[in-house]
Amino acid sequence: MQEQDDLITRAQAWLAEDPDPETAAELGALIEAGDTAELAARFSGTLQFGTAGLRGEIGAGPMRMNRSVVIRAAAGLAAYLKAQGHDGGLVVVGYDARYKSADFARDTAAVMTGAGLRAAVLPRPLPTPVLAYAIRHLGAVAGVEVTASHNPPRDNGYKVYLGDGSQIVSPADTEIAGHIARVETLASVPRPADGWLQLDEEVLEAYLARTDSVLSPGSPRGVRTVYTAMHGVGKDVVTAAFARHGFPEPVLVAEQAEPDPAFPTVAFPNPEEPGAMDLAFAKAAEVRPDIVIANDPDADRCAVAVPDESAGSGWRMLRGDEVGALLAAHLVHKGAQGVFAESIVSSSLLGRIAEAAGVGHEETLTGFKWIARVQGLRYGYEEALGYCVDPEGVRDKDGVTAALLVAELASELKEQGRTLTDLLDDLAMAHGLHATDQLSVRVSDLSVIASAMAALRAEPPASLAGLRVVSAEDLTRGTESLPPTDGLRYYLDGAYKARVIVRPSGTEPKLKCYLEVVVPVTEPADLAPARARGQEVLDAIKKDLAAAAGI
């Protein structure tokens, strides 16, 4: 009974200072109903601020995303920036079109202004890469993007960048979290009603002008595209970029073209999820374009699909690793110099391409917060549809400039009577067929993930799919080139070489297992059998790995 009384007391104290009538009414109803189970879930701790910033379901209480949590996070960030000597510095705030995003952006600007910093808010809901660009363009000391990217509709998030335009990494995250923890009450956080700058369209025009550097002057621009914004904020910026550079106007998937925080046509607003591309493929069957391009809701990711008669829809989504290799090959062809970087969960094919081209190659931990920090970076990608093709402009993944570069490559190939699929065949012939797949398990109970990781650590598999595990690394110990992270990496050898990485997702309640097998190819006639064999091995690895992890 004492615990229940304490819970109600904490909930009432939170309610007393909740500035949002909607979440206040929600919390008040829970208190009135005596719903101690739901209250306990919301008051069991606080939403943790980490290298992904904040992300969670919208609702009342410290374990949900709401204005109270965001105001505390903004106050902690402001205190951190001032402690770093940035008093009076500029903080740029961007936001997407999700529920509460505009409110969270306005609260952030108010807190920064009240703390003695300067704040500037983007003119409207815009892609995350526009915010990442604006930080460097405006000489800001930090930036905040209010977005939950491709998470479910009820989620929102809070992503923090520092003045170099890249996302925060340790120890900045723990230092900011420490400042957040010292915020006692919302009343102690000054929040003026105005005083920040509302940016105009100039910042977007500057971003679009910067996209000129992505394409080669006079390159072919004839590819025909079907495009979906996945109910997000990408449509206006992508269509403006395509028009600016003389590409045919993309045919829009009308049902998904405009921002809608309910994401009514998809179960999850992520191009990788089953069914998410169905409407795009239906439109493609109608207008018969050369390629299909999709962004996720905040347009920092780019998905590509190509015609495939063997697929039921007539179209096949390219894996992020395939697009990553295609863009790398295209940049090599354009004479790009510098370091090509990828996360450890991405295909080793990038290293083969870089080695053959005589350019640098580096692997980093998962996430663009690490890729963006590679010295001399020219190109970076991650298998989760993220590509950084202009690191001097945007030191993060950018689904808009990636779409432009894909369109340029597809246009060049089209002039030659070839396709993206043909170029993938060329890469397989040159470097071996690098087949990749993922075993991803979404959970409602995070202990399932912890149990699976513990099982694999206690008894690492000796073999998977008949391939002997020749190396088993626990990445929590770090390596010569990587700092510690919660993950496991296995190298396999036998009839084929393969690699497996297992890690908890940093942004969703998922256990993710990344699989790769390399099948040698010597003749064009070997390609189809090699792809079939590669998938067979991947499927067998999935089955054996799931059994070993108990999932």
Coordinates of C-alpha atoms in Angstrom, one line a residue:
M1 CA 0.0 0.0 0.0
Q2 CA 2.9 2.4 0.8
E3 CA 4.3 1.8 -2.7
Q4 CA 1.0 2.6 -4.3
D5 CA 0.7 5.7 -2.2
D6 CA 4.2 6.8 -3.3
L7 CA 3.3 6.1 -6.9
I8 CA 0.2 8.2 -6.7
T9 CA 2.1 11.0 -5.0
R10 CA 4.7 11.1 -7.7
A11 CA 2.1 11.0 -10.4
Q12 CA 0.2 13.9 -8.8
A13 CA 3.5 15.9 -8.5
W14 CA 4.2 15.3 -12.2
L15 CA 0.6 16.3 -13.1
A16 CA 0.9 19.5 -11.1
E17 CA 3.5 20.9 -13.4
D18 CA 2.6 19.3 -16.7
P19 CA 2.4 22.1 -19.3
D20 CA 0.5 20.1 -21.9
P21 CA -3.3 19.9 -21.4
E22 CA -3.5 16.6 -23.4
T23 CA -1.0 14.7 -21.3
A24 CA -2.2 16.3 -18.1
A25 CA -5.8 15.1 -18.9
E26 CA -4.4 11.6 -19.7
L27 CA -2.4 11.4 -16.5
G28 CA -5.3 12.8 -14.4
A29 CA -7.6 10.1 -15.8
L30 CA -5.1 7.4 -14.8
I31 CA -4.8 8.7 -11.3
E32 CA -8.6 9.0 -11.0
A33 CA -9.0 5.4 -12.2
G34 CA -6.4 4.2 -9.8
D35 CA -4.6 2.4 -12.7
T36 CA -1.5 1.6 -10.7
A37 CA -0.2 -0.9 -13.3
E38 CA -0.1 1.8 -16.0
L39 CA 1.2 4.4 -13.6
A40 CA 4.0 2.1 -12.5
A41 CA 5.0 1.6 -16.2
R42 CA 5.2 5.3 -16.7
F43 CA 6.9 6.2 -13.4
S44 CA 9.3 3.2 -13.2
G45 CA 12.2 5.4 -14.1
T46 CA 13.0 8.1 -16.6
L47 CA 13.5 7.9 -20.3
Q48 CA 17.2 7.6 -20.7
F49 CA 19.2 10.1 -22.7
G50 CA 21.9 8.4 -24.8
T51 CA 23.8 8.7 -28.0
A52 CA 20.4 8.5 -29.9
G53 CA 19.2 11.3 -27.7
L54 CA 15.6 10.4 -26.6
R55 CA 13.1 8.2 -28.2
G56 CA 9.9 6.7 -27.0
E57 CA 6.1 6.6 -27.0
I58 CA 4.2 9.9 -26.6
G59 CA 2.3 10.0 -23.3
A60 CA 2.4 11.4 -19.7
G61 CA 5.1 10.5 -17.2
P62 CA 8.9 10.4 -17.1
M63 CA 9.0 7.1 -19.1
R64 CA 7.2 8.7 -22.1
M65 CA 7.9 11.4 -24.6
N66 CA 6.1 14.6 -23.6
R67 CA 6.7 18.3 -23.1
S68 CA 7.9 17.9 -19.5
V69 CA 10.5 15.4 -20.6
V70 CA 11.6 17.6 -23.5
I71 CA 11.8 20.7 -21.4
R72 CA 14.1 18.9 -19.0
A73 CA 16.2 17.5 -21.8
A74 CA 16.5 21.0 -23.4
A75 CA 17.5 22.5 -20.0
G76 CA 20.2 19.8 -19.6
L77 CA 21.5 20.4 -23.1
A78 CA 21.6 24.1 -22.5
A79 CA 23.5 23.6 -19.2
Y80 CA 26.0 21.3 -21.0
L81 CA 26.6 23.8 -23.8
K82 CA 27.2 26.6 -21.3
A83 CA 29.6 24.4 -19.3
Q84 CA 31.5 23.9 -22.6
G85 CA 31.9 27.6 -23.0
H86 CA 29.2 28.2 -25.5
D87 CA 27.1 30.7 -23.5
G88 CA 25.4 32.9 -26.1
G89 CA 25.9 30.4 -28.9
L90 CA 23.4 29.5 -31.5
V91 CA 21.3 26.3 -31.3
V92 CA 19.3 25.3 -34.4
V93 CA 16.1 23.4 -33.9
G94 CA 14.4 21.3 -36.6
Y95 CA 11.4 19.0 -36.5
D96 CA 9.4 16.6 -38.5
A97 CA 5.6 16.2 -38.8
R98 CA 4.9 13.7 -36.1
Y99 CA 2.6 14.2 -33.2
K100 CA 3.9 17.0 -30.8
S101 CA 7.0 17.6 -32.9
A102 CA 6.2 21.3 -33.4
D103 CA 5.5 21.7 -29.6
F104 CA 8.7 20.0 -28.7
A105 CA 10.7 22.3 -31.1
R106 CA 9.1 25.4 -29.7
D107 CA 9.7 24.3 -26.1
T108 CA 13.4 23.7 -27.0
A109 CA 13.8 27.1 -28.5
A110 CA 12.2 28.7 -25.4
V111 CA 14.5 26.9 -23.0
M112 CA 17.6 27.8 -25.0
T113 CA 16.5 31.4 -25.1
G114 CA 15.8 31.4 -21.4
A115 CA 19.2 29.9 -20.7
G116 CA 21.0 32.8 -22.4
L117 CA 21.7 30.9 -25.7
R118 CA 20.4 31.9 -29.1
A119 CA 17.9 29.7 -30.8
A120 CA 16.7 29.4 -34.4
V121 CA 13.9 27.2 -35.6
L122 CA 13.6 25.8 -39.1
P123 CA 10.7 27.4 -41.0
R124 CA 8.5 24.2 -41.1
P125 CA 8.7 20.4 -40.8
L126 CA 11.7 19.5 -43.0
P127 CA 14.0 16.5 -43.5
T128 CA 16.6 15.8 -40.8
P129 CA 19.5 16.4 -43.2
V130 CA 18.4 20.0 -43.6
L131 CA 18.9 20.5 -39.9
A132 CA 22.3 18.8 -40.0
Y133 CA 23.3 21.1 -42.9
A134 CA 21.9 24.2 -41.1
I135 CA 24.1 23.7 -38.1
R136 CA 27.3 24.1 -40.1
H137 CA 25.8 26.6 -42.5
L138 CA 24.8 29.0 -39.7
G139 CA 27.8 28.4 -37.5
A140 CA 25.7 26.9 -34.6
V141 CA 27.2 25.3 -31.5
A142 CA 24.5 22.6 -31.5
G143 CA 21.4 21.4 -33.2
V144 CA 18.3 19.5 -32.2
E145 CA 16.0 17.5 -34.5
V146 CA 12.7 16.4 -33.1
T147 CA 12.0 13.1 -34.9
A148 CA 11.4 9.4 -34.3
S149 CA 12.5 8.7 -37.9
H150 CA 10.8 5.5 -39.0
N151 CA 9.4 4.4 -35.6
P152 CA 5.7 3.6 -35.1
P153 CA 3.2 6.5 -35.1
R154 CA 2.9 7.0 -31.4
D155 CA 6.6 7.5 -30.9
N156 CA 8.7 10.7 -31.0
G157 CA 12.3 11.5 -30.3
Y158 CA 14.9 14.1 -29.7
K159 CA 18.2 13.9 -31.6
V160 CA 21.2 16.1 -30.6
Y161 CA 24.0 17.3 -32.8
L162 CA 27.1 19.3 -31.8
G163 CA 28.6 22.2 -33.8
D164 CA 30.5 20.0 -36.2
G165 CA 27.1 18.9 -37.6
S166 CA 27.4 15.3 -36.4
Q167 CA 25.4 13.5 -33.7
I168 CA 26.6 13.3 -30.2
V169 CA 28.8 10.5 -28.9
S170 CA 30.1 9.6 -25.5
P171 CA 31.0 11.3 -23.2
A172 CA 28.8 14.1 -24.4
D173 CA 25.7 12.0 -23.9
T174 CA 26.4 11.1 -20.3
E175 CA 27.4 14.6 -19.5
I176 CA 24.1 16.0 -20.9
A177 CA 22.2 13.2 -19.1
G178 CA 23.9 14.4 -15.8
H179 CA 22.7 18.0 -16.4
I180 CA 19.2 16.7 -17.2
A181 CA 19.2 14.8 -13.9
R182 CA 19.9 18.0 -12.0
V183 CA 16.8 19.8 -13.3
E184 CA 14.6 19.8 -10.2
T185 CA 11.3 21.3 -11.4
L186 CA 10.0 22.8 -14.6
A187 CA 9.4 26.0 -12.7
S188 CA 13.1 26.3 -12.3
V189 CA 13.6 26.3 -16.1
P190 CA 13.0 29.8 -17.7
R191 CA 10.9 29.6 -20.8
P192 CA 10.1 33.0 -22.4
A193 CA 7.2 33.2 -24.8
D194 CA 9.5 34.6 -27.6
G195 CA 13.0 35.8 -28.3
W196 CA 14.2 33.1 -30.7
L197 CA 14.6 33.4 -34.5
Q198 CA 12.1 31.8 -36.9
L199 CA 14.2 30.9 -39.9
D200 CA 12.8 31.6 -43.4
E201 CA 13.2 29.6 -46.6
E202 CA 16.8 30.8 -47.1
V203 CA 18.2 27.9 -45.1
L204 CA 16.4 25.4 -47.4
E205 CA 17.5 27.2 -50.5
A206 CA 21.1 27.1 -49.2
Y207 CA 20.7 23.3 -48.7
L208 CA 19.3 22.8 -52.2
A209 CA 22.2 24.9 -53.6
R210 CA 24.6 22.6 -51.8
T211 CA 23.2 19.6 -53.6
D212 CA 24.8 20.9 -56.8
S213 CA 28.1 19.5 -55.5
V214 CA 26.7 15.9 -55.5
L215 CA 26.2 15.6 -59.2
S216 CA 28.7 15.9 -62.1
P217 CA 28.1 18.9 -64.4
G218 CA 26.5 17.7 -67.6
S219 CA 25.8 14.1 -66.4
P220 CA 22.8 12.3 -67.8
R221 CA 19.5 13.1 -66.0
G222 CA 17.0 11.0 -67.9
V223 CA 15.9 8.4 -65.3
R224 CA 12.1 8.1 -64.7
T225 CA 11.2 7.6 -61.0
V226 CA 8.3 6.7 -58.8
Y227 CA 8.7 8.4 -55.4
T228 CA 7.1 7.9 -52.0
A229 CA 7.7 10.1 -49.0
M230 CA 6.1 7.4 -46.7
H231 CA 3.8 10.1 -45.1
G232 CA 6.8 12.1 -44.1
V233 CA 8.5 15.4 -44.9
G234 CA 10.6 14.5 -47.9
K235 CA 8.3 15.2 -50.8
D236 CA 8.7 19.0 -51.3
V237 CA 12.5 18.9 -50.9
V238 CA 13.1 15.8 -53.1
T239 CA 10.9 17.2 -55.9
A240 CA 12.5 20.6 -55.7
A241 CA 16.0 18.9 -55.9
F242 CA 15.0 16.8 -58.9
A243 CA 13.6 19.9 -60.6
R244 CA 16.7 21.9 -59.8
H245 CA 18.9 19.4 -61.5
G246 CA 16.8 18.7 -64.6
F247 CA 15.6 15.2 -63.7
P248 CA 12.1 14.2 -64.9
E249 CA 9.5 15.0 -62.3
P250 CA 9.1 12.0 -60.0
V251 CA 5.6 10.3 -60.1
L252 CA 4.4 10.5 -56.6
V253 CA 2.6 7.9 -54.6
A254 CA -0.3 10.2 -53.8
E255 CA -1.6 8.2 -50.8
Q256 CA 1.8 8.7 -49.0
A257 CA 2.9 12.1 -50.4
E258 CA 1.8 14.5 -47.7
P259 CA 2.9 14.4 -44.0
D260 CA 0.5 12.4 -41.8
P261 CA 1.6 11.5 -38.3
A262 CA -0.9 8.6 -38.3
F263 CA 0.9 6.9 -41.2
P264 CA -2.4 5.4 -42.2
T265 CA -1.3 3.2 -45.1
V266 CA 1.6 1.3 -43.4
A267 CA 2.0 -0.8 -40.3
F268 CA 5.5 0.7 -39.8
P269 CA 6.6 3.8 -41.7
N270 CA 9.9 2.1 -42.8
P271 CA 10.6 1.1 -46.4
E272 CA 12.3 -2.0 -45.1
E273 CA 9.2 -3.3 -43.4
P274 CA 6.9 -5.8 -45.2
G275 CA 4.1 -4.1 -47.1
A276 CA 5.5 -0.6 -46.7
M277 CA 6.4 -0.4 -50.4
D278 CA 3.2 -2.0 -51.8
L279 CA 1.6 1.3 -52.9
A280 CA 4.8 2.4 -54.5
F281 CA 5.1 -0.9 -56.4
A282 CA 1.4 -0.6 -57.5
K283 CA 2.1 2.9 -58.9
A284 CA 5.2 1.6 -60.6
A285 CA 3.2 -1.2 -62.3
E286 CA 0.9 1.5 -63.6
V287 CA 3.5 4.0 -64.9
R288 CA 6.5 1.7 -65.5
P289 CA 9.4 3.9 -64.3
D290 CA 13.0 3.0 -64.4
I291 CA 13.4 2.9 -60.6
V292 CA 11.4 3.5 -57.4
I293 CA 12.8 5.7 -54.6
A294 CA 11.4 6.0 -51.1
N295 CA 12.4 8.0 -48.1
D296 CA 11.6 7.3 -44.5
P297 CA 9.4 9.9 -42.7
D298 CA 12.3 12.3 -41.8
A299 CA 14.0 11.7 -45.2
D300 CA 17.4 10.8 -43.8
R301 CA 17.2 7.3 -45.3
C302 CA 16.8 6.4 -49.0
A303 CA 15.3 3.1 -50.3
V304 CA 15.6 2.0 -54.0
A305 CA 13.7 -0.7 -55.9
V306 CA 14.4 -2.1 -59.4
P307 CA 12.2 -4.0 -61.9
D308 CA 12.3 -7.8 -61.2
E309 CA 10.1 -10.1 -63.2
S310 CA 10.6 -12.9 -60.7
A311 CA 9.1 -10.8 -57.8
G312 CA 5.3 -10.9 -57.3
S313 CA 5.0 -7.2 -57.6
G314 CA 7.4 -7.0 -60.5
W315 CA 9.7 -4.9 -58.3
R316 CA 12.5 -5.8 -55.9
M317 CA 13.7 -3.6 -53.0
L318 CA 17.5 -3.4 -53.1
R319 CA 19.1 -4.1 -49.8
G320 CA 20.9 -1.2 -48.1
D321 CA 24.2 -3.0 -48.8
E322 CA 23.4 -3.2 -52.5
V323 CA 22.7 0.5 -52.7
G324 CA 25.8 1.2 -50.6
A325 CA 27.9 -0.7 -53.1
L326 CA 26.3 0.9 -56.1
L327 CA 26.9 4.4 -54.8
A328 CA 30.5 3.5 -53.9
A329 CA 31.1 2.2 -57.4
H330 CA 29.6 5.3 -58.9
L331 CA 31.7 7.6 -56.7
V332 CA 34.8 5.7 -57.7
H333 CA 33.8 6.1 -61.3
K334 CA 33.5 9.9 -60.7
G335 CA 37.0 10.0 -59.3
A336 CA 36.2 10.5 -55.6
Q337 CA 39.1 10.5 -53.2
G338 CA 39.2 10.1 -49.5
V339 CA 38.0 7.5 -47.0
F340 CA 35.0 5.2 -47.7
A341 CA 33.5 4.2 -44.3
E342 CA 30.8 1.9 -43.1
S343 CA 29.6 0.4 -39.9
I344 CA 30.6 -3.0 -38.8
V345 CA 27.1 -4.4 -39.6
S346 CA 27.4 -3.4 -43.3
S347 CA 28.7 -5.5 -46.1
S348 CA 32.4 -6.2 -46.5
L349 CA 32.0 -5.5 -50.2
L350 CA 32.7 -1.8 -49.6
G351 CA 36.2 -2.7 -48.5
R352 CA 36.7 -4.7 -51.6
I353 CA 35.6 -1.8 -53.8
A354 CA 37.8 0.7 -51.9
E355 CA 40.8 -1.6 -52.1
A356 CA 40.5 -2.1 -55.8
A357 CA 40.1 1.7 -56.3
G358 CA 43.0 2.6 -54.1
V359 CA 40.9 4.7 -51.7
G360 CA 40.9 4.4 -47.9
H361 CA 38.4 2.2 -46.0
E362 CA 37.3 2.2 -42.4
E363 CA 34.8 0.3 -40.3
T364 CA 33.1 2.0 -37.3
L365 CA 30.5 1.1 -34.7
T366 CA 26.9 1.2 -35.7
G367 CA 25.4 4.6 -36.4
F368 CA 26.3 7.7 -38.3
K369 CA 27.4 9.4 -35.1
W370 CA 30.5 7.2 -35.6
I371 CA 30.7 7.2 -39.4
A372 CA 30.6 11.0 -39.6
R373 CA 33.7 11.2 -37.4
V374 CA 36.0 9.3 -39.7
Q375 CA 38.9 11.5 -40.6
G376 CA 39.0 12.3 -44.3
L377 CA 35.5 10.9 -44.9
R378 CA 34.4 11.0 -48.5
Y379 CA 31.5 8.5 -48.4
G380 CA 29.8 6.6 -45.6
Y381 CA 27.0 4.2 -45.5
E382 CA 25.1 1.8 -43.3
E383 CA 23.0 -1.2 -44.3
A384 CA 19.8 0.4 -42.8
L385 CA 19.4 2.5 -45.9
G386 CA 21.6 5.4 -44.7
Y387 CA 24.1 7.1 -47.0
C388 CA 26.3 10.1 -46.6
V389 CA 27.4 11.2 -50.0
D390 CA 28.4 14.8 -49.2
P391 CA 30.1 14.9 -45.8
E392 CA 31.3 18.5 -46.2
G393 CA 27.7 19.6 -46.5
V394 CA 25.8 17.1 -44.3
R395 CA 27.8 15.0 -41.8
D396 CA 25.0 12.5 -41.4
K397 CA 22.9 10.3 -43.5
D398 CA 20.9 12.2 -46.1
G399 CA 18.1 10.6 -48.1
V400 CA 17.8 13.5 -50.4
T401 CA 21.3 13.7 -51.8
A402 CA 21.5 9.9 -51.9
A403 CA 18.3 9.9 -54.1
L404 CA 20.0 12.4 -56.4
L405 CA 23.1 10.3 -56.7
V406 CA 21.1 7.1 -57.3
A407 CA 19.2 9.0 -60.0
E408 CA 22.4 10.2 -61.7
L409 CA 23.8 6.6 -61.6
A410 CA 20.6 5.1 -63.0
S411 CA 20.5 7.8 -65.7
E412 CA 24.1 7.1 -66.8
L413 CA 23.4 3.3 -67.0
K414 CA 20.2 4.0 -68.9
E415 CA 22.1 5.9 -71.6
Q416 CA 24.3 2.8 -71.9
G417 CA 21.3 0.5 -72.2
R418 CA 22.1 -0.9 -68.7
T419 CA 20.5 -1.0 -65.3
L420 CA 21.4 -0.9 -61.6
T421 CA 21.0 -4.7 -61.6
D422 CA 23.6 -5.0 -64.4
L423 CA 26.1 -3.0 -62.3
L424 CA 25.4 -5.2 -59.3
D425 CA 26.3 -8.2 -61.5
D426 CA 29.5 -6.5 -62.5
L427 CA 30.4 -6.0 -58.8
A428 CA 29.7 -9.7 -58.0
M429 CA 31.9 -10.8 -60.9
A430 CA 34.7 -8.5 -59.7
H431 CA 34.6 -9.2 -56.0
G432 CA 32.4 -12.2 -55.4
L433 CA 28.7 -12.3 -54.6
H434 CA 28.3 -10.7 -51.2
A435 CA 24.8 -11.9 -50.0
T436 CA 23.4 -10.2 -46.9
D437 CA 20.3 -10.7 -44.8
Q438 CA 19.1 -9.8 -41.3
L439 CA 17.4 -11.7 -38.5
S440 CA 15.4 -9.1 -36.6
V441 CA 13.2 -9.9 -33.6
R442 CA 10.9 -7.2 -32.2
V443 CA 10.1 -7.8 -28.6
S444 CA 7.6 -6.4 -26.0
D445 CA 9.8 -7.5 -23.1
L446 CA 13.4 -6.2 -23.3
S447 CA 14.6 -9.1 -21.1
V448 CA 14.2 -11.4 -24.1
I449 CA 17.0 -9.5 -25.8
A450 CA 19.2 -9.6 -22.7
S451 CA 18.6 -13.4 -22.3
A452 CA 19.5 -14.0 -26.0
M453 CA 22.7 -12.1 -25.7
A454 CA 23.6 -13.9 -22.4
A455 CA 22.9 -17.3 -24.0
L456 CA 25.2 -16.6 -26.9
R457 CA 27.9 -15.3 -24.6
A458 CA 27.6 -18.3 -22.3
E459 CA 27.8 -20.8 -25.1
P460 CA 29.0 -19.4 -28.5
P461 CA 28.0 -21.5 -31.5
A462 CA 30.7 -23.8 -32.8
S463 CA 29.2 -23.8 -36.3
L464 CA 26.3 -22.2 -38.2
A465 CA 24.8 -23.6 -41.4
G466 CA 27.6 -26.1 -41.5
L467 CA 30.3 -23.4 -41.5
R468 CA 32.8 -23.5 -38.7
V469 CA 33.0 -20.5 -36.4
V470 CA 36.6 -19.6 -36.6
S471 CA 36.4 -16.4 -34.6
A472 CA 34.0 -15.3 -31.9
E473 CA 34.4 -11.8 -30.5
D474 CA 32.5 -10.2 -27.6
L475 CA 32.5 -6.5 -28.7
T476 CA 31.9 -5.3 -25.2
R477 CA 35.6 -5.7 -24.7
G478 CA 36.4 -3.5 -27.7
T479 CA 38.9 -4.3 -30.4
E480 CA 42.1 -2.6 -31.7
S481 CA 40.0 -0.4 -34.0
L482 CA 36.6 -0.2 -32.2
P483 CA 35.6 1.1 -28.8
P484 CA 33.4 -1.3 -26.6
T485 CA 29.8 -1.9 -27.7
D486 CA 27.1 -4.4 -26.8
G487 CA 27.6 -6.9 -29.6
L488 CA 28.9 -10.2 -30.7
R489 CA 30.8 -10.9 -34.0
Y490 CA 31.4 -14.3 -35.5
Y491 CA 33.5 -15.2 -38.6
L492 CA 32.7 -18.4 -40.3
D493 CA 34.7 -20.5 -42.8
G494 CA 34.2 -23.7 -44.8
A495 CA 32.6 -24.1 -48.2
Y496 CA 32.0 -20.3 -48.0
K497 CA 33.2 -17.4 -45.9
A498 CA 30.6 -15.7 -43.8
R499 CA 30.2 -13.2 -41.0
V500 CA 27.5 -12.7 -38.3
I501 CA 27.0 -9.8 -35.9
V502 CA 24.4 -9.8 -33.2
R503 CA 23.4 -6.6 -31.3
P504 CA 20.4 -4.9 -29.6
S505 CA 19.0 -2.1 -31.6
G506 CA 19.8 1.3 -30.2
T507 CA 16.5 2.9 -31.2
E508 CA 13.9 0.2 -31.2
P509 CA 13.0 -2.9 -29.0
K510 CA 14.7 -5.3 -31.4
L511 CA 17.4 -7.8 -31.4
K512 CA 19.2 -7.5 -34.7
C513 CA 21.5 -10.1 -36.3
Y514 CA 23.4 -9.1 -39.5
L515 CA 24.4 -11.9 -41.8
E516 CA 26.8 -12.0 -44.8
V517 CA 28.1 -14.9 -46.9
V518 CA 30.5 -14.5 -49.9
V519 CA 29.9 -16.9 -52.8
P520 CA 32.7 -16.9 -55.5
V521 CA 31.6 -16.1 -59.1
T522 CA 33.7 -16.8 -62.1
E523 CA 31.2 -16.7 -65.0
P524 CA 28.0 -14.7 -65.7
A525 CA 26.1 -18.0 -65.8
D526 CA 27.2 -18.5 -62.2
L527 CA 25.3 -15.4 -60.9
A528 CA 21.8 -16.9 -60.5
P529 CA 23.0 -20.1 -58.9
A530 CA 25.3 -18.1 -56.6
R531 CA 22.4 -15.9 -55.5
A532 CA 20.3 -18.9 -54.8
R533 CA 23.0 -20.7 -52.9
G534 CA 23.9 -17.5 -50.9
Q535 CA 20.2 -17.2 -49.8
E536 CA 20.2 -20.9 -48.8
V537 CA 23.2 -20.4 -46.6
L538 CA 21.8 -17.2 -45.1
D539 CA 18.5 -19.0 -44.3
A540 CA 20.4 -21.8 -42.6
I541 CA 22.5 -19.4 -40.6
K542 CA 19.3 -17.7 -39.4
K543 CA 17.8 -21.0 -38.3
D544 CA 20.9 -22.1 -36.4
L545 CA 21.5 -18.7 -34.9
A546 CA 17.9 -18.4 -33.6
A547 CA 18.2 -21.8 -32.0
A548 CA 21.5 -20.8 -30.3
A549 CA 20.1 -17.6 -29.0
G550 CA 16.8 -19.1 -27.9
I551 CA 14.7 -16.7 -30.0

